[in-house]
PDB file of N, CA and C in Angstrom:
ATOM      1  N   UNK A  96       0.843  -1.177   0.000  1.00 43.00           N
ATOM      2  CA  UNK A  96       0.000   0.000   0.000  1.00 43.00           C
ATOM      3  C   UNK A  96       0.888   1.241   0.000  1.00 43.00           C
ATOM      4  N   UNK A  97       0.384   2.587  -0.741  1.00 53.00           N
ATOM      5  CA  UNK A  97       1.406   3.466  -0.661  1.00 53.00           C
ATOM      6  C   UNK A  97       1.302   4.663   0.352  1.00 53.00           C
ATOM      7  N   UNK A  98       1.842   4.698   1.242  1.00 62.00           N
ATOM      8  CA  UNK A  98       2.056   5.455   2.220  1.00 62.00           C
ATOM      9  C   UNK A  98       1.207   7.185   1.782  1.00 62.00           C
ATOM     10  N   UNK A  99       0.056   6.826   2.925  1.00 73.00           N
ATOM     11  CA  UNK A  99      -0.206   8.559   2.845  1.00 73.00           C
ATOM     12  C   UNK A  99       0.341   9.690   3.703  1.00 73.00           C
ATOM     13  N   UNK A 100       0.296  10.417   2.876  1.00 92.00           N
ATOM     14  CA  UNK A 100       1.203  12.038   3.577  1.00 92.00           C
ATOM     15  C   UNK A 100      -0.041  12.460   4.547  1.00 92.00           C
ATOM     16  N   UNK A 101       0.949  13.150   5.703  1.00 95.00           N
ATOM     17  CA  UNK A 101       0.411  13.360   7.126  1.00 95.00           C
ATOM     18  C   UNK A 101      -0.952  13.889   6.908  1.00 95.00           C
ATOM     19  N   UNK A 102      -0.484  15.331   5.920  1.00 96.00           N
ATOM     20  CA  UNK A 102      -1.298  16.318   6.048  1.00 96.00           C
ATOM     21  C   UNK A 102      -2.759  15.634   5.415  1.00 96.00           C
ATOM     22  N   UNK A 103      -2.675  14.830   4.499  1.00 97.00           N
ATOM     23  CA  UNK A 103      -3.697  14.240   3.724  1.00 97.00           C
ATOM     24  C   UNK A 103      -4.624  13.522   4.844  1.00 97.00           C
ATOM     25  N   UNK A 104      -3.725  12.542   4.912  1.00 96.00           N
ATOM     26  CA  UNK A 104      -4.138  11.434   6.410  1.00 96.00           C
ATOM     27  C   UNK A 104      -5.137  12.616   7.483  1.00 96.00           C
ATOM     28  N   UNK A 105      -4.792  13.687   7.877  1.00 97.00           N
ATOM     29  CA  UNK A 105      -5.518  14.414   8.661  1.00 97.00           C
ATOM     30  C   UNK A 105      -7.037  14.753   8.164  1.00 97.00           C
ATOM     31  N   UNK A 106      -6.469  15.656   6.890  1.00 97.00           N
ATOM     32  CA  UNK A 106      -7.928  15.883   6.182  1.00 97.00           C
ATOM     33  C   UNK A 106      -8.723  14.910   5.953  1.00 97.00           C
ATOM     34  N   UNK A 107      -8.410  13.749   5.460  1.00 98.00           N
ATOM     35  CA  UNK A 107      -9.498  12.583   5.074  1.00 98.00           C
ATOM     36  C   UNK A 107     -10.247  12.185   6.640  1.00 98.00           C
ATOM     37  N   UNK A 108      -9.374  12.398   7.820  1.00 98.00           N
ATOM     38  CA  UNK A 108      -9.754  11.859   9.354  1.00 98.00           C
ATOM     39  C   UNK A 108     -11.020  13.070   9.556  1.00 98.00           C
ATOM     40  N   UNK A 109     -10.513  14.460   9.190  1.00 98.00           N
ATOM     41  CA  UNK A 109     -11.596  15.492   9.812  1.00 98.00           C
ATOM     42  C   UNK A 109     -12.314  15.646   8.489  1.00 98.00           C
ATOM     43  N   UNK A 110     -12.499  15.154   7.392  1.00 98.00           N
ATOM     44  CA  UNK A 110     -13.966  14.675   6.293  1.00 98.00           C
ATOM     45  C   UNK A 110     -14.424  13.640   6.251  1.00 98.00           C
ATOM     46  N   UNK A 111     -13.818  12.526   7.174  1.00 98.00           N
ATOM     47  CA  UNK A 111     -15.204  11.155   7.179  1.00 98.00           C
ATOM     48  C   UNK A 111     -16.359  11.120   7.597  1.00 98.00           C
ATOM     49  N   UNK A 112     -16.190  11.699   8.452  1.00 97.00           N
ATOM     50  CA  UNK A 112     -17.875  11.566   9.487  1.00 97.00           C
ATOM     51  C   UNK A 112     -18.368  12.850   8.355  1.00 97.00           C
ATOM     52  N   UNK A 113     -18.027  13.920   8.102  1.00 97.00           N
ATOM     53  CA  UNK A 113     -19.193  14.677   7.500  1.00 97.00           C
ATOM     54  C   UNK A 113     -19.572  14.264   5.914  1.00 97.00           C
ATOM     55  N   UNK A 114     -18.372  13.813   5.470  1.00 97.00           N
ATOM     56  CA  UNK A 114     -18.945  13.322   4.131  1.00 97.00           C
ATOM     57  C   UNK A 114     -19.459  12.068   4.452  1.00 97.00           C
ATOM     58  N   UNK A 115     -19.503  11.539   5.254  1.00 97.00           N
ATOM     59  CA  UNK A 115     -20.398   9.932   5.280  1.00 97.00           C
ATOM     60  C   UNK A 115     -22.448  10.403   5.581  1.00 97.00           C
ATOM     61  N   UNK A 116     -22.270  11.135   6.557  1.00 95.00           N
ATOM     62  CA  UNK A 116     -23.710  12.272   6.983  1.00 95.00           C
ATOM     63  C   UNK A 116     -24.276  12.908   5.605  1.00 95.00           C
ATOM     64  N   UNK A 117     -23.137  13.219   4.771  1.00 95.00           N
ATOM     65  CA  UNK A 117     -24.089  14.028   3.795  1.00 95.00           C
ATOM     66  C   UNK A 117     -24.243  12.818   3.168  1.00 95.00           C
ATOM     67  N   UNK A 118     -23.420  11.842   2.378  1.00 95.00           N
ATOM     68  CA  UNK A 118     -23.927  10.714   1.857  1.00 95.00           C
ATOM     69  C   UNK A 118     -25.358   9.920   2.246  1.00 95.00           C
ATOM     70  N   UNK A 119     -25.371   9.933   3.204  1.00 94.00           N
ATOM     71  CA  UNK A 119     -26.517   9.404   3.989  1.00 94.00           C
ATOM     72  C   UNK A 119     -27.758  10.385   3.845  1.00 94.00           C
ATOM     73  N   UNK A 120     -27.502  11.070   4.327  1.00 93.00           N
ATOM     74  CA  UNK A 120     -28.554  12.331   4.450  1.00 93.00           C
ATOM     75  C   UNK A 120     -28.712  12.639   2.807  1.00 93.00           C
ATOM     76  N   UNK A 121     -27.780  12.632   1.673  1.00 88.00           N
ATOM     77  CA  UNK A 121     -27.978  13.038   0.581  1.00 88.00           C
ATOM     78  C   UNK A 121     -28.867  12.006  -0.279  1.00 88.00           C
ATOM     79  N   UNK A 122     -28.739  11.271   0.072  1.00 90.00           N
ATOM     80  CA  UNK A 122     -29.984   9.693  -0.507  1.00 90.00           C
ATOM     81  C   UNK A 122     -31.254   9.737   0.387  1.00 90.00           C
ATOM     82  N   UNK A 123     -31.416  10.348   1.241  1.00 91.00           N
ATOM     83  CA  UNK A 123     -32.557  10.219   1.637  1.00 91.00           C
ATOM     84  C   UNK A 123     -33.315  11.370   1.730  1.00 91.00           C
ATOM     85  N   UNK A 124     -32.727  12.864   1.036  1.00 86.00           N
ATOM     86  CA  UNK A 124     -32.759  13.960   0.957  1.00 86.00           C
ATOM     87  C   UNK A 124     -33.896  14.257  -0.567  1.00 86.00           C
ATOM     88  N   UNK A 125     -33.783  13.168  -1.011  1.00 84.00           N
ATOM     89  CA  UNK A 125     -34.543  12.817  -2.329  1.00 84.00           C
ATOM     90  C   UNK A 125     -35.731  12.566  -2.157  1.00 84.00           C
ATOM     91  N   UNK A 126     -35.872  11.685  -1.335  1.00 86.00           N
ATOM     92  CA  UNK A 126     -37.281  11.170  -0.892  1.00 86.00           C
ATOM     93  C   UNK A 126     -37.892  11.724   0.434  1.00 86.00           C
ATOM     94  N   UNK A 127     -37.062  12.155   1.557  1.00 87.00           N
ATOM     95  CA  UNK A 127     -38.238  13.173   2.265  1.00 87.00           C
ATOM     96  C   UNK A 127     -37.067  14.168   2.610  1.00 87.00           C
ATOM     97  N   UNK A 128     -37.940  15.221   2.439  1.00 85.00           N
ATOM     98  CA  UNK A 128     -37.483  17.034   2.503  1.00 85.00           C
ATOM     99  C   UNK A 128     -36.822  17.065   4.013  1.00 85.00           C
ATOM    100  N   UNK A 129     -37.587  15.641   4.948  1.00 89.00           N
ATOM    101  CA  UNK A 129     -37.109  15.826   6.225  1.00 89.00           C
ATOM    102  C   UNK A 129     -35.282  16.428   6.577  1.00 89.00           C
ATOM    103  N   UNK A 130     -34.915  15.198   5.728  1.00 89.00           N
ATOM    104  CA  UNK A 130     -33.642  15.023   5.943  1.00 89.00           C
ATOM    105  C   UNK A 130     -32.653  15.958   5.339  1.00 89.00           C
ATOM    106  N   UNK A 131     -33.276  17.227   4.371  1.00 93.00           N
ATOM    107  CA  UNK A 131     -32.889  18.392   3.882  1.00 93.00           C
ATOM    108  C   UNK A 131     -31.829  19.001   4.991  1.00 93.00           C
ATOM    109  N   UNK A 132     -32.654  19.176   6.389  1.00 94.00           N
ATOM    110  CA  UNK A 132     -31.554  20.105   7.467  1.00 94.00           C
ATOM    111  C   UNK A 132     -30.269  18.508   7.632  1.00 94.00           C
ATOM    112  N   UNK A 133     -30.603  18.155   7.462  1.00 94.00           N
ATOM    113  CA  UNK A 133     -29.367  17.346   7.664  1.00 94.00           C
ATOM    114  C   UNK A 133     -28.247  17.061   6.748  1.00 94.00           C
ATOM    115  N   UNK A 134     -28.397  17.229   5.763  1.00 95.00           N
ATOM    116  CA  UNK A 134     -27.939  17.856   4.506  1.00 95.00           C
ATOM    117  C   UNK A 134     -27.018  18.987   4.527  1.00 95.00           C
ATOM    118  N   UNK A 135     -27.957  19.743   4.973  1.00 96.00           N
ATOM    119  CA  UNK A 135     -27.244  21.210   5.101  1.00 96.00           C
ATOM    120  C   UNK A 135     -26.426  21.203   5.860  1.00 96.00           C
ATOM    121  N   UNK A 136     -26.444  20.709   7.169  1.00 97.00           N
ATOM    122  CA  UNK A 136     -25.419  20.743   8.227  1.00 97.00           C
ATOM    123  C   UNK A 136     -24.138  20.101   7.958  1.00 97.00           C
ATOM    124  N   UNK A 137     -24.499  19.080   7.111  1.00 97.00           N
ATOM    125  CA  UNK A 137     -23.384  17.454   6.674  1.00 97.00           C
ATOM    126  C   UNK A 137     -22.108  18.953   5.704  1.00 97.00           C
ATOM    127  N   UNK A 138     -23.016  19.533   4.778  1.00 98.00           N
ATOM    128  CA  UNK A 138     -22.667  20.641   3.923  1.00 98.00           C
ATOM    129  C   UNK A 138     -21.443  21.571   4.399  1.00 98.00           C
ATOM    130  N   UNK A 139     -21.701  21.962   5.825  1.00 98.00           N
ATOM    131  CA  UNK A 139     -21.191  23.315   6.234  1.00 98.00           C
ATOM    132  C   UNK A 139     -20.485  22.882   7.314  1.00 98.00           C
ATOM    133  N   UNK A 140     -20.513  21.547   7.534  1.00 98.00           N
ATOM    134  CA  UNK A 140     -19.225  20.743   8.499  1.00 98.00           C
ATOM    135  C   UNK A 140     -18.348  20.603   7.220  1.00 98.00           C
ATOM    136  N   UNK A 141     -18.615  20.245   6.207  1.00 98.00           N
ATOM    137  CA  UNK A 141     -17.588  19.648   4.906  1.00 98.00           C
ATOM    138  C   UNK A 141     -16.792  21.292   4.241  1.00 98.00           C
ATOM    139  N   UNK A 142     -17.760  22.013   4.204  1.00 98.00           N
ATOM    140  CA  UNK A 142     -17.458  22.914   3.971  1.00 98.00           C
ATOM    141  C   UNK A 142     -15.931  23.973   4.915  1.00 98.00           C
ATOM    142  N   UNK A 143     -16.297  23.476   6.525  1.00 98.00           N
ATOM    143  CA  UNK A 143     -15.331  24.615   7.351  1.00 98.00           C
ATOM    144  C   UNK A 143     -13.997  23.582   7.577  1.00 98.00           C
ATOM    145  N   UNK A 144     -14.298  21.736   6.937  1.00 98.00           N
ATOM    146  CA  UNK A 144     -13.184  21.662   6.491  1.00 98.00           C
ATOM    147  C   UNK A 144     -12.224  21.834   5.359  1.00 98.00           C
ATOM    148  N   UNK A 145     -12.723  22.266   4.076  1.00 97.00           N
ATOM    149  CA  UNK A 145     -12.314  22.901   2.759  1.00 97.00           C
ATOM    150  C   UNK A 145     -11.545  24.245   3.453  1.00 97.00           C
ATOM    151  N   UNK A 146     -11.907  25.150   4.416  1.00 97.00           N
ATOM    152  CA  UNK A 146     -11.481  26.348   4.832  1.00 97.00           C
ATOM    153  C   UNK A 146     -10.097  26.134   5.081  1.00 97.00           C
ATOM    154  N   UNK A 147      -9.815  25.100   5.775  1.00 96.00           N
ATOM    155  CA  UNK A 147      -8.469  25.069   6.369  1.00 96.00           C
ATOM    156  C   UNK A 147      -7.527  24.828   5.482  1.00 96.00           C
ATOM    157  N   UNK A 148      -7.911  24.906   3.959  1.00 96.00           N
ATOM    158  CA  UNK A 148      -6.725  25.112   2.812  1.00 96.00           C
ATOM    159  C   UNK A 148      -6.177  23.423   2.480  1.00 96.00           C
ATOM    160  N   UNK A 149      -5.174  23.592   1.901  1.00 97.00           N
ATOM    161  CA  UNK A 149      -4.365  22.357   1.043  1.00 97.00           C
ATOM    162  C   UNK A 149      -2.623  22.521   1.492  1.00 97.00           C
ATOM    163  N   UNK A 150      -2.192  23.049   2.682  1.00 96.00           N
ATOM    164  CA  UNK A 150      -1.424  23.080   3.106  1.00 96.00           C
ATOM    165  C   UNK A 150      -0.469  21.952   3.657  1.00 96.00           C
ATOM    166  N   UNK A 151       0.717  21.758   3.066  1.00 96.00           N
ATOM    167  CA  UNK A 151       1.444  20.273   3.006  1.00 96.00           C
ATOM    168  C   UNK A 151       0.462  19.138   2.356  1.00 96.00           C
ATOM    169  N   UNK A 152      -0.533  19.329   1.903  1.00 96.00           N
ATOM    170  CA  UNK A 152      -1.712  18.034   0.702  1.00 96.00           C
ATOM    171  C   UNK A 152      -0.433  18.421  -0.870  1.00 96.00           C
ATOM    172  N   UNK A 153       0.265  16.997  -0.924  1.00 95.00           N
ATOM    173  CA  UNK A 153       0.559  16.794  -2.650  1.00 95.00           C
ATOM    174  C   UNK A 153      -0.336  16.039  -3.167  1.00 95.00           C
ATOM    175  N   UNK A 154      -1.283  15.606  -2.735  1.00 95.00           N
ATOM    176  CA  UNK A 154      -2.066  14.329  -3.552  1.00 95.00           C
ATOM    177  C   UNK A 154      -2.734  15.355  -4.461  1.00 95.00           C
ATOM    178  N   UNK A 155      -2.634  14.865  -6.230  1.00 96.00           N
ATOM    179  CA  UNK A 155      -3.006  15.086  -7.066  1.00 96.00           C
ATOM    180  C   UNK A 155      -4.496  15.606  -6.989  1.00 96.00           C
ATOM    181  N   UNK A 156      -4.791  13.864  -6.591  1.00 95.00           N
ATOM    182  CA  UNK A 156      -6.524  13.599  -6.780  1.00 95.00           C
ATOM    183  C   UNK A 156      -7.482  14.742  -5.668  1.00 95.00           C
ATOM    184  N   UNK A 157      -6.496  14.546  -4.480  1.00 97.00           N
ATOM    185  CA  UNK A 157      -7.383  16.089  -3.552  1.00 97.00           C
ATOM    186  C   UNK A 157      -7.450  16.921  -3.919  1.00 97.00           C
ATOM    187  N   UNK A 158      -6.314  17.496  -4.091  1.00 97.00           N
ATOM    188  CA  UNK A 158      -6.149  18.980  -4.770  1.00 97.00           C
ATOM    189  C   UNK A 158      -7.146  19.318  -5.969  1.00 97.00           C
ATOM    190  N   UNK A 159      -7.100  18.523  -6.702  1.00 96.00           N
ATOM    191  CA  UNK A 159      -8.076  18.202  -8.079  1.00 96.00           C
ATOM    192  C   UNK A 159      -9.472  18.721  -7.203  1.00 96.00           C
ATOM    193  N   UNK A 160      -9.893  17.843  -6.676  1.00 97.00           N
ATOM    194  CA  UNK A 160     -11.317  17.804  -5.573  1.00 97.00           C
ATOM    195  C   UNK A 160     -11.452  19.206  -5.080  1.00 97.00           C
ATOM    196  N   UNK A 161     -10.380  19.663  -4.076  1.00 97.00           N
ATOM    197  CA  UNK A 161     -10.399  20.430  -3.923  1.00 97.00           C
ATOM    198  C   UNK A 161     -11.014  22.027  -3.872  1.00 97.00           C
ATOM    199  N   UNK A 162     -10.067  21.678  -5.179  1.00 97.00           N
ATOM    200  CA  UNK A 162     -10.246  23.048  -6.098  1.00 97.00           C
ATOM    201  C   UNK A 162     -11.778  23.284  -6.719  1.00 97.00           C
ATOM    202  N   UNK A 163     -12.368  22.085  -6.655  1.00 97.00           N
ATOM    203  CA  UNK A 163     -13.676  22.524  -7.213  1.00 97.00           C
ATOM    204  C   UNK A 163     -15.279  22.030  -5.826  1.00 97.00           C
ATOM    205  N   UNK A 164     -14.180  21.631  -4.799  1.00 98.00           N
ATOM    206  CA  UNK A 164     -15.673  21.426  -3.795  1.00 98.00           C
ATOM    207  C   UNK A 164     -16.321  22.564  -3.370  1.00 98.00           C
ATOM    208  N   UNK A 165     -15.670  23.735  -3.119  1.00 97.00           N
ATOM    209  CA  UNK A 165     -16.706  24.544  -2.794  1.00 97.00           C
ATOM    210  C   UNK A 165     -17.594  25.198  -3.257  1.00 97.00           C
ATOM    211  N   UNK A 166     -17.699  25.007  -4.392  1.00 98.00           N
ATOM    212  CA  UNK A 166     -18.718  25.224  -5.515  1.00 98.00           C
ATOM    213  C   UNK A 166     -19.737  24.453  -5.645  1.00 98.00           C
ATOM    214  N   UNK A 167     -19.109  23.145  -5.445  1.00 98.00           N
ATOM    215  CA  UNK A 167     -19.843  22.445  -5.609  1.00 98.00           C
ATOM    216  C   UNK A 167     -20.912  22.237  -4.385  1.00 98.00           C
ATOM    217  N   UNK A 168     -20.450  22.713  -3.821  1.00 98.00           N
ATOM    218  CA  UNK A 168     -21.098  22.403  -2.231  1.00 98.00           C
ATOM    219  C   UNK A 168     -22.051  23.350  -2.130  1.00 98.00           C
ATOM    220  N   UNK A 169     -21.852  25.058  -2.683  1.00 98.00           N
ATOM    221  CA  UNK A 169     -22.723  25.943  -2.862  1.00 98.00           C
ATOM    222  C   UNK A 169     -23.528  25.900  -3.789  1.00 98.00           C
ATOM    223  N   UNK A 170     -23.177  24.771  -5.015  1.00 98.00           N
ATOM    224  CA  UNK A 170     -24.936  24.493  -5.929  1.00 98.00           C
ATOM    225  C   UNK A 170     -25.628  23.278  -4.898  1.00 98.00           C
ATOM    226  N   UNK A 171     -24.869  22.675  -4.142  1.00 97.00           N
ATOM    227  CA  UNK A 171     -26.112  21.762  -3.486  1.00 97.00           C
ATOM    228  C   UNK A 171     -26.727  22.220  -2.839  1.00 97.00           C
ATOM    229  N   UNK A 172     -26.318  23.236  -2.158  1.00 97.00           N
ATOM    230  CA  UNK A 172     -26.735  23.915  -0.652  1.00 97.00           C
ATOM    231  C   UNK A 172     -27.618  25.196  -1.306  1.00 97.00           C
ATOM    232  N   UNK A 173     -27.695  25.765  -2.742  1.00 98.00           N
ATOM    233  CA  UNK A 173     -28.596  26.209  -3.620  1.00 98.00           C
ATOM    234  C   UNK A 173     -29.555  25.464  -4.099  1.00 98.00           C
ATOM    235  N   UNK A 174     -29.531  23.927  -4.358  1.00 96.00           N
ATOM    236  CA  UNK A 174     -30.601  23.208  -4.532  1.00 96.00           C
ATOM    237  C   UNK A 174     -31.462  22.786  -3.502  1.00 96.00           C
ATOM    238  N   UNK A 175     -30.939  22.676  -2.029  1.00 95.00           N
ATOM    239  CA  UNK A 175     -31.527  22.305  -1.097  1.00 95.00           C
ATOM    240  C   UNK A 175     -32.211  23.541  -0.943  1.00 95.00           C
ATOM    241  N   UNK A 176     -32.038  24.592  -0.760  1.00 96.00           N
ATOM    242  CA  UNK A 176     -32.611  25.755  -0.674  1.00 96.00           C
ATOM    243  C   UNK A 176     -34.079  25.801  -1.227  1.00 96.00           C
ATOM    244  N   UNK A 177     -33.377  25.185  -2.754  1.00 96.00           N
ATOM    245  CA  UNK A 177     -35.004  25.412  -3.644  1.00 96.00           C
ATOM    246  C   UNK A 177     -35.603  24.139  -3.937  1.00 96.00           C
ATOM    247  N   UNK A 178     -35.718  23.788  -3.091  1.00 92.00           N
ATOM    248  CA  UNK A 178     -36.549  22.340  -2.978  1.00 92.00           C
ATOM    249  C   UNK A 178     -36.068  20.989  -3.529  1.00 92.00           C
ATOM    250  N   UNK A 179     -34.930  20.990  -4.298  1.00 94.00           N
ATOM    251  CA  UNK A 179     -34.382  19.923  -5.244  1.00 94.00           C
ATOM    252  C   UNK A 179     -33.319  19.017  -4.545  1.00 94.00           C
ATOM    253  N   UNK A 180     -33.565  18.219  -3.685  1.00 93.00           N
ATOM    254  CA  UNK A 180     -32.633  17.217  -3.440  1.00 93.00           C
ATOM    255  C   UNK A 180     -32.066  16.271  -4.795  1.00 93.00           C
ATOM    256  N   UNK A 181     -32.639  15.874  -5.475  1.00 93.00           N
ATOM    257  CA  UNK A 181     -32.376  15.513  -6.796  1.00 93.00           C
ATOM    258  C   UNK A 181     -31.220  15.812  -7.166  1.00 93.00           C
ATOM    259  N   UNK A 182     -31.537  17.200  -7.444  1.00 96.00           N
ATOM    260  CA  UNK A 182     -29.922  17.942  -7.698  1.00 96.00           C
ATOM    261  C   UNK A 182     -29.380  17.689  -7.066  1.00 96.00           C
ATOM    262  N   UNK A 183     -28.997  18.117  -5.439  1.00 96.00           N
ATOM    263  CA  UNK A 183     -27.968  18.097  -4.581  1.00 96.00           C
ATOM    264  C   UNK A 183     -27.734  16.960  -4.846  1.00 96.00           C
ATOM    265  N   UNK A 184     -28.155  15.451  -4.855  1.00 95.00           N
ATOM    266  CA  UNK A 184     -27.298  14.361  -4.961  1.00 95.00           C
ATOM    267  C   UNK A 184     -26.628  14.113  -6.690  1.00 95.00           C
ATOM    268  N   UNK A 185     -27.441  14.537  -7.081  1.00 96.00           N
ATOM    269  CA  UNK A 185     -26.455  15.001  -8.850  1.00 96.00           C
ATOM    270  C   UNK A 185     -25.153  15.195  -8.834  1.00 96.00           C
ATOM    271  N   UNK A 186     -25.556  16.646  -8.268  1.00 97.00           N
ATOM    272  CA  UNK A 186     -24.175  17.508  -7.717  1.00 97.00           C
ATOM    273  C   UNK A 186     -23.259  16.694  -7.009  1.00 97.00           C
ATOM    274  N   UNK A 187     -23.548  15.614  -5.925  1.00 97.00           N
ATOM    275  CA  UNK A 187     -22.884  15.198  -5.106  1.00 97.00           C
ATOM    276  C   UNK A 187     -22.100  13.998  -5.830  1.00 97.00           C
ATOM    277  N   UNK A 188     -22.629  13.490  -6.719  1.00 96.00           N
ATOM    278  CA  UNK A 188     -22.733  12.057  -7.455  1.00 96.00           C
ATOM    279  C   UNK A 188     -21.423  12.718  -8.940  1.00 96.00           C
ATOM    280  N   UNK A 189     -21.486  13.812  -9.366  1.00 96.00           N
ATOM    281  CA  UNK A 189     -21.131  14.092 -10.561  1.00 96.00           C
ATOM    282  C   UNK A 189     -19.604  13.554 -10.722  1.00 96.00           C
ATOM    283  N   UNK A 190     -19.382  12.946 -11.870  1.00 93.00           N
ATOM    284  CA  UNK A 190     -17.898  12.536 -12.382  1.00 93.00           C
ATOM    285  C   UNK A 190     -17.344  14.312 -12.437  1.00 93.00           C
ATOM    286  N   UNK A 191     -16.081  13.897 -11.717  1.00 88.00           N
ATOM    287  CA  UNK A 191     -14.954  15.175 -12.240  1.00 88.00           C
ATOM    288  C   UNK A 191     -15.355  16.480 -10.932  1.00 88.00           C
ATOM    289  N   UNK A 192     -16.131  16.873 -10.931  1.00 92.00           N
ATOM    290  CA  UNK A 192     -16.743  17.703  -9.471  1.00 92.00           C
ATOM    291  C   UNK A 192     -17.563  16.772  -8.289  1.00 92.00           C
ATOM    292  N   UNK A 193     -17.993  16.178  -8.533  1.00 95.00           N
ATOM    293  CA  UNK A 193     -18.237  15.185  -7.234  1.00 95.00           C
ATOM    294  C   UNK A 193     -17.779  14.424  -6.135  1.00 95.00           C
ATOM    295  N   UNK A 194     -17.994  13.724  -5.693  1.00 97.00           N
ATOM    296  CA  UNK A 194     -17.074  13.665  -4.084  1.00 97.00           C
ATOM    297  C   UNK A 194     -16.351  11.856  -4.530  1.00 97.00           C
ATOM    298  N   UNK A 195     -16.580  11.434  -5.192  1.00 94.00           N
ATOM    299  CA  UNK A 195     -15.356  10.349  -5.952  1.00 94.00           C
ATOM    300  C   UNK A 195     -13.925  10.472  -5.805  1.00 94.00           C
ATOM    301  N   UNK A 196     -13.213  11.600  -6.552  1.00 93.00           N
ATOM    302  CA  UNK A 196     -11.746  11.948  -6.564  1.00 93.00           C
ATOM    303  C   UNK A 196     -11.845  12.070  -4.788  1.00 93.00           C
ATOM    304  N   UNK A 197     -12.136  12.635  -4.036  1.00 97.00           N
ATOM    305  CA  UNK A 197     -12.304  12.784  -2.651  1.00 97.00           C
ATOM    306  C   UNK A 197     -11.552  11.402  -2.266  1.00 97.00           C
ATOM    307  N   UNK A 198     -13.146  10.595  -2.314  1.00 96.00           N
ATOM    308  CA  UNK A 198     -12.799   8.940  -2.119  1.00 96.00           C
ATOM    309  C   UNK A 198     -11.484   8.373  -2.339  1.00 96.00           C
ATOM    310  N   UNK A 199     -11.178   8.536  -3.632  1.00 95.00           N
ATOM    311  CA  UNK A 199      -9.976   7.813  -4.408  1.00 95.00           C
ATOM    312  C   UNK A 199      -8.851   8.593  -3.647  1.00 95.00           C
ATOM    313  N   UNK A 200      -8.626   9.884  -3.318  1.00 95.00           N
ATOM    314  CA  UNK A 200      -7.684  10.515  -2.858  1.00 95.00           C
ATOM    315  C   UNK A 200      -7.456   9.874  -1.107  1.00 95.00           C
ATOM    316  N   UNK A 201      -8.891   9.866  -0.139  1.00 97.00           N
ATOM    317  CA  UNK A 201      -8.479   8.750   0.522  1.00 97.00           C
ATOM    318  C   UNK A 201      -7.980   7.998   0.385  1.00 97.00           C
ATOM    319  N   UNK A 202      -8.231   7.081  -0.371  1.00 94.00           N
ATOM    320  CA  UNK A 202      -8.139   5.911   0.030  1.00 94.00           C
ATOM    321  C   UNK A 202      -6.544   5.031   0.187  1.00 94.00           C
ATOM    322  N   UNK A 203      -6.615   4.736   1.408  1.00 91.00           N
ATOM    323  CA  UNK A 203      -5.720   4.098   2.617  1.00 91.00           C
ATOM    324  C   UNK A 203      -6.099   4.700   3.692  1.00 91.00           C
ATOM    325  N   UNK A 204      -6.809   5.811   3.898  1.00 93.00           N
ATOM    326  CA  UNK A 204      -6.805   6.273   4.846  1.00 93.00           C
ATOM    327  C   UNK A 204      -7.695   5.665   5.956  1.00 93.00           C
ATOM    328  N   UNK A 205      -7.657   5.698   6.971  1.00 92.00           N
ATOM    329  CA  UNK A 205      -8.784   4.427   7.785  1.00 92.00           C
ATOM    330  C   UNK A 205     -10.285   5.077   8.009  1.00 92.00           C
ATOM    331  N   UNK A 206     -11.015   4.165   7.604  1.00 92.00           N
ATOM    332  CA  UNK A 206     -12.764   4.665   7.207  1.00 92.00           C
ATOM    333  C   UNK A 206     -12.960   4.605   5.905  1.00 92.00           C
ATOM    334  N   UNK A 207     -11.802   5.141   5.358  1.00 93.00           N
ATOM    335  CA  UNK A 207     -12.312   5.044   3.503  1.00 93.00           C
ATOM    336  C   UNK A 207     -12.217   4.323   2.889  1.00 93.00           C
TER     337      UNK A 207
END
């Protein structure tokens, strides 16, 4: 297995639990509106970890992610707004902006 860098190893530790919540919450966000606030919250935990930057992260595949989650996170959190869970899991699901490269950039990391 190939050894992950610290800084990576950290970030993937403080985005499991919230990207696993929005995953969860984002499939069931489709079928009742309930689970919308839970969504949002999963959102803006994932989100205030994007804040803390890419500092010592070389992994390709994060950085890649990165660079385009918070956008992405602000059309879901725009679709939840306007009634469309649909979207938000679109958004969440999408090749190339979606939370995949995330995954793959984990992975070794423990949980992923």
């Amino acid at each position: 297995m190939e050894m992950v860098e610290p800084a990576l190893m950290a970030r993937c530790d403080a985005l499991r639990q919230p990207v696993t919540d929005l995953t969860l919450s984002g499939i069931q966000e489709v079928m009742d509106p309930k689970a919308v606030p839970r969504a949002m919250a999963a959102i803006n935990q994932v989100s205030a970890v994007l804040a803390e930057g890419t500092a010592g992260i070389e992994s390709p595949r994060y950085l890649s992610w990165h660079a385009t989650a918070s956008q992405t996170l602000r059309s879901m959190m725009d679709a939840l707004q306007a009634g469309d869970g649909a979207e938000s899991w679109r958004l969440f699901t999408a090749p190339g902006t979606g939370f995949n490269e995330l995954g793959a950039a984990c992975q070794g990391c423990e949980g992923w």
